[in-house]
Tab-separated table of C-alpha atoms in Angstrom:
chain	number	residue	atom	x	y	z
A	1	MET	CA	-7.511	-57.315	-99.628
A	2	GLN	CA	-11.013	-56.731	-100.967
A	3	ALA	CA	-13.786	-57.210	-98.432
A	4	VAL	CA	-16.366	-59.961	-99.006
A	5	LEU	CA	-18.902	-58.144	-96.833
A	6	GLU	CA	-19.220	-54.434	-96.031
A	7	ALA	CA	-21.992	-53.086	-93.831
A	8	SER	CA	-22.235	-49.429	-92.880
A	9	SER	CA	-24.629	-47.597	-90.535
A	10	LEU	CA	-27.248	-50.377	-90.531
A	11	THR	CA	-30.365	-49.584	-88.528
A	12	LYS	CA	-33.421	-51.699	-87.791
A	13	ASN	CA	-36.526	-50.823	-85.784
A	14	PHE	CA	-39.475	-52.978	-84.758
A	15	ARG	CA	-42.869	-51.918	-83.483
A	16	GLU	CA	-44.163	-53.833	-80.471
A	17	THR	CA	-47.253	-53.078	-78.358
A	18	GLY	CA	-47.445	-49.623	-79.878
A	19	GLN	CA	-43.813	-48.762	-79.174
A	20	GLU	CA	-40.942	-48.583	-81.623
A	21	LEU	CA	-37.872	-50.535	-80.551
A	22	SER	CA	-34.474	-49.677	-82.017
A	23	ILE	CA	-32.575	-52.962	-82.383
A	24	LEU	CA	-29.713	-51.854	-84.626
A	25	LYS	CA	-28.569	-48.263	-84.225
A	26	GLY	CA	-25.809	-47.906	-86.803
A	27	VAL	CA	-23.886	-51.163	-87.216
A	28	ASP	CA	-20.622	-51.120	-89.153
A	29	LEU	CA	-18.868	-54.360	-90.156
A	30	THR	CA	-16.251	-55.244	-92.763
A	31	VAL	CA	-15.176	-58.862	-93.294
A	32	VAL	CA	-12.288	-60.054	-95.490
A	33	PRO	CA	-11.637	-63.491	-97.033
A	34	GLY	CA	-10.507	-66.161	-94.589
A	35	GLU	CA	-11.573	-64.174	-91.526
A	36	VAL	CA	-13.592	-65.636	-88.651
A	37	VAL	CA	-15.604	-62.991	-86.769
A	38	ALA	CA	-17.478	-63.840	-83.573
A	39	LEU	CA	-20.502	-61.754	-82.573
A	40	LEU	CA	-21.185	-61.791	-78.839
A	41	GLY	CA	-23.996	-60.287	-76.794
A	42	VAL	CA	-26.842	-61.155	-74.469
A	43	SER	CA	-30.023	-62.723	-75.794
A	44	GLY	CA	-32.161	-60.073	-77.461
A	45	SER	CA	-29.216	-57.781	-78.183
A	46	GLY	CA	-29.770	-57.983	-81.949
A	47	LYS	CA	-27.207	-60.577	-83.069
A	48	SER	CA	-29.727	-62.722	-84.925
A	49	THR	CA	-31.417	-59.657	-86.432
A	50	LEU	CA	-28.043	-58.536	-87.745
A	51	LEU	CA	-27.332	-61.973	-89.246
A	52	GLN	CA	-30.730	-61.938	-90.982
A	53	ILE	CA	-29.866	-58.586	-92.561
A	54	LEU	CA	-26.324	-59.619	-93.485
A	55	GLY	CA	-27.802	-62.716	-95.101
A	56	THR	CA	-30.265	-60.530	-97.088
A	57	LEU	CA	-33.179	-62.391	-95.469
A	58	ASP	CA	-34.376	-59.059	-94.066
A	59	ARG	CA	-33.739	-55.453	-95.044
A	60	PRO	CA	-32.400	-52.698	-92.809
A	61	ASP	CA	-34.341	-49.492	-92.338
A	62	SER	CA	-31.248	-47.534	-93.381
A	63	GLY	CA	-27.567	-48.014	-94.094
A	64	THR	CA	-25.650	-49.860	-96.812
A	65	LEU	CA	-24.695	-53.496	-97.341
A	66	ARG	CA	-22.349	-54.790	-100.023
A	67	ILE	CA	-21.618	-58.489	-100.505
A	68	GLY	CA	-19.130	-59.656	-103.098
A	69	GLY	CA	-18.927	-56.042	-104.234
A	70	GLN	CA	-22.665	-55.828	-104.956
A	71	ASP	CA	-25.005	-53.274	-103.409
A	72	THR	CA	-27.618	-55.624	-101.947
A	73	LEU	CA	-30.156	-52.902	-101.182
A	74	SER	CA	-30.535	-52.093	-104.868
A	75	LEU	CA	-31.500	-55.691	-105.732
A	76	GLY	CA	-34.982	-57.141	-106.044
A	77	ASP	CA	-36.046	-60.573	-104.827
A	78	GLU	CA	-34.632	-62.399	-107.844
A	79	GLY	CA	-31.304	-60.607	-107.616
A	80	LEU	CA	-31.060	-61.286	-103.874
A	81	SER	CA	-31.810	-64.962	-104.400
A	82	ARG	CA	-29.052	-65.165	-106.991
A	83	LEU	CA	-26.627	-63.310	-104.722
A	84	ARG	CA	-27.356	-65.673	-101.814
A	85	SER	CA	-26.752	-68.719	-104.000
A	86	GLN	CA	-23.443	-67.298	-105.222
A	87	HIS	CA	-21.972	-65.664	-102.130
A	88	LEU	CA	-23.646	-66.797	-98.912
A	89	GLY	CA	-23.872	-69.941	-96.812
A	90	PHE	CA	-25.968	-70.413	-93.673
A	91	VAL	CA	-25.554	-72.609	-90.588
A	92	PHE	CA	-28.076	-72.459	-87.741
A	93	GLN	CA	-28.314	-73.827	-84.210
A	94	PHE	CA	-30.846	-76.356	-85.499
A	95	HIS	CA	-29.504	-78.106	-88.573
A	96	HIS	CA	-32.744	-78.008	-90.645
A	97	LEU	CA	-31.758	-81.084	-92.637
A	98	LEU	CA	-34.393	-82.772	-94.806
A	99	PRO	CA	-35.329	-85.884	-92.793
A	100	ASP	CA	-36.050	-88.177	-95.735
A	101	PHE	CA	-32.820	-87.308	-97.559
A	102	SER	CA	-29.417	-88.878	-96.975
A	103	ALA	CA	-26.493	-86.747	-95.840
A	104	GLN	CA	-25.234	-86.681	-99.425
A	105	GLU	CA	-28.623	-85.627	-100.795
A	106	ASN	CA	-28.951	-82.886	-98.171
A	107	VAL	CA	-25.554	-81.449	-99.106
A	108	ALA	CA	-26.198	-81.764	-102.845
A	109	PHE	CA	-29.588	-80.040	-102.607
A	110	PRO	CA	-28.311	-76.437	-103.129
A	111	TRP	CA	-26.628	-77.530	-106.342
A	112	PHE	CA	-29.836	-79.198	-107.556
A	113	ILE	CA	-31.610	-75.887	-106.910
A	114	ALA	CA	-28.845	-74.034	-108.782
A	115	GLY	CA	-29.486	-76.187	-111.853
A	116	LYS	CA	-26.392	-78.386	-111.691
A	117	SER	CA	-26.574	-81.953	-112.930
A	118	ARG	CA	-27.216	-84.774	-110.463
A	119	ARG	CA	-23.723	-86.149	-111.157
A	120	GLU	CA	-22.043	-82.804	-110.433
A	121	ALA	CA	-24.115	-82.222	-107.304
A	122	ASN	CA	-23.469	-85.677	-105.880
A	123	GLU	CA	-19.743	-85.447	-106.564
A	124	ARG	CA	-19.576	-82.055	-104.891
A	125	ALA	CA	-21.448	-83.455	-101.876
A	126	ARG	CA	-19.077	-86.421	-101.618
A	127	GLU	CA	-16.057	-84.115	-101.601
A	128	LEU	CA	-17.499	-81.844	-98.921
A	129	LEU	CA	-18.662	-84.662	-96.659
A	130	ALA	CA	-15.199	-86.189	-96.859
A	131	GLU	CA	-13.742	-82.809	-95.947
A	132	VAL	CA	-15.842	-82.606	-92.773
A	133	GLY	CA	-14.991	-86.190	-91.826
A	134	LEU	CA	-18.206	-87.908	-92.899
A	135	ALA	CA	-17.093	-89.915	-95.930
A	136	GLU	CA	-18.409	-93.096	-94.315
A	137	ARG	CA	-21.759	-91.579	-93.321
A	138	MET	CA	-22.954	-89.957	-96.542
A	139	GLY	CA	-25.685	-92.549	-97.134
A	140	HIS	CA	-27.218	-92.095	-93.671
A	141	ARG	CA	-30.338	-90.061	-92.990
A	142	PRO	CA	-30.338	-87.377	-90.257
A	143	ASN	CA	-32.009	-89.622	-87.669
A	144	GLU	CA	-29.148	-92.080	-88.094
A	145	LEU	CA	-26.511	-89.445	-87.299
A	146	SER	CA	-25.349	-87.938	-84.024
A	147	GLY	CA	-25.991	-84.271	-83.248
A	148	GLY	CA	-22.405	-83.381	-84.109
A	149	GLU	CA	-22.588	-85.303	-87.367
A	150	ARG	CA	-25.838	-83.590	-88.342
A	151	GLN	CA	-24.263	-80.190	-87.732
A	152	ARG	CA	-21.259	-81.149	-89.868
A	153	VAL	CA	-23.661	-82.123	-92.663
A	154	ALA	CA	-25.289	-78.697	-92.282
A	155	LEU	CA	-21.864	-77.077	-92.531
A	156	ALA	CA	-21.021	-79.073	-95.659
A	157	ARG	CA	-24.362	-78.012	-97.176
A	158	ALA	CA	-23.561	-74.365	-96.424
A	159	LEU	CA	-20.287	-74.756	-98.324
A	160	CYS	CA	-21.778	-76.466	-101.384
A	161	ASN	CA	-21.905	-73.340	-103.543
A	162	ALA	CA	-18.440	-72.176	-102.386
A	163	PRO	CA	-19.808	-69.040	-100.689
A	164	SER	CA	-17.648	-66.019	-99.983
A	165	VAL	CA	-18.979	-65.823	-96.436
A	166	VAL	CA	-20.821	-68.241	-94.142
A	167	LEU	CA	-23.219	-66.798	-91.557
A	168	ALA	CA	-23.672	-69.026	-88.515
A	169	ASP	CA	-26.168	-68.511	-85.685
A	170	GLU	CA	-25.166	-70.466	-82.540
A	171	PRO	CA	-23.667	-73.356	-84.586
A	172	THR	CA	-22.439	-75.164	-81.445
A	173	GLY	CA	-25.449	-74.343	-79.269
A	174	ASN	CA	-26.818	-77.910	-79.238
A	175	LEU	CA	-23.522	-79.807	-79.336
A	176	ASP	CA	-21.719	-81.749	-76.629
A	177	PRO	CA	-18.158	-80.563	-75.815
A	178	ALA	CA	-16.427	-83.110	-78.080
A	179	SER	CA	-18.655	-82.284	-81.061
A	180	ALA	CA	-18.241	-78.557	-80.416
A	181	GLU	CA	-14.455	-78.986	-80.379
A	182	CYS	CA	-14.669	-80.710	-83.762
A	183	MET	CA	-16.727	-77.796	-85.099
A	184	TYR	CA	-14.164	-75.262	-83.831
A	185	ASP	CA	-11.377	-77.065	-85.656
A	186	LEU	CA	-13.408	-77.395	-88.860
A	187	LEU	CA	-14.287	-73.706	-89.013
A	188	ALA	CA	-10.672	-72.661	-88.450
A	189	GLU	CA	-9.399	-75.117	-91.053
A	190	LEU	CA	-11.951	-74.084	-93.672
A	191	ALA	CA	-11.250	-70.397	-93.183
A	192	ASP	CA	-7.521	-71.009	-93.515
A	193	LYS	CA	-7.595	-73.519	-96.365
A	194	ARG	CA	-10.494	-72.228	-98.437
A	195	GLY	CA	-10.286	-68.540	-97.637
A	196	GLN	CA	-13.954	-68.484	-96.737
A	197	ALA	CA	-15.079	-65.942	-94.172
A	198	PHE	CA	-17.320	-66.812	-91.230
A	199	VAL	CA	-19.508	-64.464	-89.196
A	200	ILE	CA	-20.706	-66.363	-86.122
A	201	ALA	CA	-23.241	-65.258	-83.530
A	202	THR	CA	-22.494	-67.247	-80.396
A	203	HIS	CA	-22.632	-67.506	-76.612
A	204	ASP	CA	-19.851	-70.110	-76.766
A	205	MET	CA	-16.783	-68.357	-75.357
A	206	GLU	CA	-14.466	-71.164	-76.447
A	207	LEU	CA	-15.653	-70.795	-80.038
A	208	ALA	CA	-15.332	-67.016	-79.786
A	209	SER	CA	-11.775	-67.352	-78.495
A	210	ARG	CA	-10.813	-69.149	-81.731
A	211	ALA	CA	-12.091	-66.283	-83.917
A	212	HIS	CA	-9.788	-63.718	-85.492
A	213	ARG	CA	-12.010	-60.937	-84.153
A	214	ARG	CA	-14.567	-60.737	-81.368
A	215	LEU	CA	-17.251	-58.050	-81.470
A	216	ARG	CA	-19.953	-57.400	-78.897
A	217	MET	CA	-23.436	-56.213	-79.746
A	218	TRP	CA	-24.266	-53.557	-77.173
A	219	ASP	CA	-26.987	-50.915	-77.333
A	220	GLY	CA	-27.506	-51.522	-81.033
A	221	VAL	CA	-23.910	-51.212	-82.230
A	222	LEU	CA	-20.867	-53.482	-82.536
A	223	THR	CA	-17.845	-52.794	-80.365
A	224	PRO	CA	-14.522	-54.710	-80.119
A	225	CYS	CA	-14.127	-56.981	-77.105
């Protein structure tokens, strides 16, 4: 099975108060379609930095990263933007929904940006919101939705462009247990049914236990756990 994401020997250093800090010291990660990978580690271990690099929102100092078979480090800003719109979805701890837009408009927004017609974008949003159990809530704005519902809208938005891999940073961090349980089930179902891969940075051990693989960030590298 061809990998959707292949990272090899990724390094990343930051300079702080005159000292250079090595955050990533040679990270290797391969993810295949339909796989859910949980990234564990203490705060400050580099999980979020790694997700930023895997999402092409930041560049490593060295190493290689291929997404959908493309060498991301050889691409300029325009090429990276196109690659993100074609292959990547993002879900964060805070949903970042547009407050004046309805759930349907928030989900349709990536397709508007991609140049799709309003009819196509709205139909796609309706399908995805129904899939995450929000068919009856698509006309509601974020402040009219519960925290769990807002996070499901964010998940539907991440899926709008049918990405090869979804990168999620603490997606259940602000959810109550019942809403978190719903998110666990959704992620597992989507990976199985759609063949989409998920790479999830989390402190939620219950969510991690549902993943196909659990990796721990320790001293700048990923190790099985």
